[in-house]
PDB file of C-alpha atoms in Angstrom:
ATOM      1  CA  MET A   1       0.214  -0.033  -0.708  1.00  0.00           C
ATOM      2  CA  SER A   2       1.260   3.573  -0.956  1.00  0.00           C
ATOM      3  CA  ARG A   3       0.776   6.205   1.863  1.00  0.00           C
ATOM      4  CA  ILE A   4       1.989   9.895   2.187  1.00  0.00           C
ATOM      5  CA  VAL A   5       3.133  10.509   6.190  1.00  0.00           C
ATOM      6  CA  THR A   6       2.298  13.987   6.865  1.00  0.00           C
ATOM      7  CA  HIS A   7       4.008  15.463  10.147  1.00  0.00           C
ATOM      8  CA  GLU A   8       6.565  17.585  11.197  1.00  0.00           C
ATOM      9  CA  ALA A   9       8.986  14.968  12.697  1.00  0.00           C
ATOM     10  CA  LYS A  10      12.120  15.149  11.332  1.00  0.00           C
ATOM     11  CA  GLY A  11      13.871  12.244  13.201  1.00  0.00           C
ATOM     12  CA  PRO A  12      13.585   9.887  15.847  1.00  0.00           C
ATOM     13  CA  LEU A  13      11.765   9.224  19.177  1.00  0.00           C
ATOM     14  CA  GLU A  14      13.660   8.181  22.061  1.00  0.00           C
ATOM     15  CA  ILE A  15      12.529   6.111  24.157  1.00  0.00           C
ATOM     16  CA  LYS A  16      14.531   5.267  28.041  1.00  0.00           C
ATOM     17  CA  PRO A  17      13.314   2.051  28.917  1.00  0.00           C
ATOM     18  CA  SER A  18      14.818   1.550  32.180  1.00  0.00           C
ATOM     19  CA  ASP A  19      18.490  -0.714  30.589  1.00  0.00           C
ATOM     20  CA  LYS A  20      19.463   1.564  26.621  1.00  0.00           C
ATOM     21  CA  SER A  21      17.822   3.421  24.889  1.00  0.00           C
ATOM     22  CA  THR A  22      15.101   2.736  22.072  1.00  0.00           C
ATOM     23  CA  TRP A  23      14.918   4.286  18.883  1.00  0.00           C
ATOM     24  CA  VAL A  24      10.928   4.887  17.003  1.00  0.00           C
ATOM     25  CA  CYS A  25      10.848   6.502  13.870  1.00  0.00           C
ATOM     26  CA  ARG A  26       9.359   9.615  12.708  1.00  0.00           C
ATOM     27  CA  CYS A  27       9.860   9.844   9.630  1.00  0.00           C
ATOM     28  CA  GLY A  28       8.017   7.117   7.947  1.00  0.00           C
ATOM     29  CA  ILE A  29      10.743   5.765   5.625  1.00  0.00           C
ATOM     30  CA  SER A  30      12.397   3.436   7.746  1.00  0.00           C
ATOM     31  CA  LYS A  31      12.787  -0.517   6.164  1.00  0.00           C
ATOM     32  CA  ASN A  32      12.779  -1.812   9.828  1.00  0.00           C
ATOM     33  CA  GLN A  33       9.653   0.420  11.600  1.00  0.00           C
ATOM     34  CA  PRO A  34       8.527   1.604  14.269  1.00  0.00           C
ATOM     35  CA  PHE A  35      12.221   1.444  14.334  1.00  0.00           C
ATOM     36  CA  CYS A  36      14.490   3.697  13.404  1.00  0.00           C
ATOM     37  CA  ASP A  37      17.512   2.437  10.795  1.00  0.00           C
ATOM     38  CA  GLY A  38      18.446   6.290   9.421  1.00  0.00           C
ATOM     39  CA  SER A  39      16.815   7.059   6.613  1.00  0.00           C
ATOM     40  CA  HIS A  40      16.028  10.371   8.270  1.00  0.00           C
ATOM     41  CA  LYS A  41      19.150  11.557   7.041  1.00  0.00           C
ATOM     42  CA  LYS A  42      17.908  11.221   3.371  1.00  0.00           C
ATOM     43  CA  THR A  43      15.412  14.184   4.356  1.00  0.00           C
ATOM     44  CA  LEU A  44      17.904  16.647   5.392  1.00  0.00           C
ATOM     45  CA  ASP A  45      17.688  19.057   2.279  1.00  0.00           C
ATOM     46  CA  GLU A  46      14.365  18.282   1.172  1.00  0.00           C
ATOM     47  CA  GLY A  47      13.218  22.287   1.050  1.00  0.00           C
ATOM     48  CA  GLU A  48      10.370  23.509   3.063  1.00  0.00           C
ATOM     49  CA  ASP A  49       8.395  24.608  -0.018  1.00  0.00           C
ATOM     50  CA  LYS A  50       8.001  21.087  -1.472  1.00  0.00           C
ATOM     51  CA  ILE A  51       6.547  18.295  -1.126  1.00  0.00           C
ATOM     52  CA  TYR A  52       8.827  14.483  -1.809  1.00  0.00           C
ATOM     53  CA  LYS A  53       7.280  11.177  -1.998  1.00  0.00           C
ATOM     54  CA  TYR A  54       9.629   7.944  -0.829  1.00  0.00           C
ATOM     55  CA  ASN A  55       9.126   4.982  -2.942  1.00  0.00           C
ATOM     56  CA  SER A  56       9.502   1.591  -1.708  1.00  0.00           C
ATOM     57  CA  ASP A  57      13.129   1.334  -2.615  1.00  0.00           C
ATOM     58  CA  GLY A  58      14.214   4.549  -0.092  1.00  0.00           C
ATOM     59  CA  THR A  59      14.048   6.764  -3.104  1.00  0.00           C
ATOM     60  CA  ARG A  60      12.726  10.238  -3.579  1.00  0.00           C
ATOM     61  CA  VAL A  61      10.447  11.917  -5.461  1.00  0.00           C
ATOM     62  CA  GLU A  62       9.766  15.338  -5.913  1.00  0.00           C
ATOM     63  CA  THR A  63       5.166  16.023  -6.778  1.00  0.00           C
TER      64      THR A  63
END
């Protein structure tokens, strides 16, 4: 299923259990959902006035 993920988060959410940190994806493009795999780094150069779609292989298309 294709989807456009709309939100303002630009990085992962850290959850701190008692023994170690866990990072939860908020960018919507991690291949290891619900956990962060660092894919949000691809979004750092996005223009705020543009809309992007990320394909299942991680490639970005400006819409």
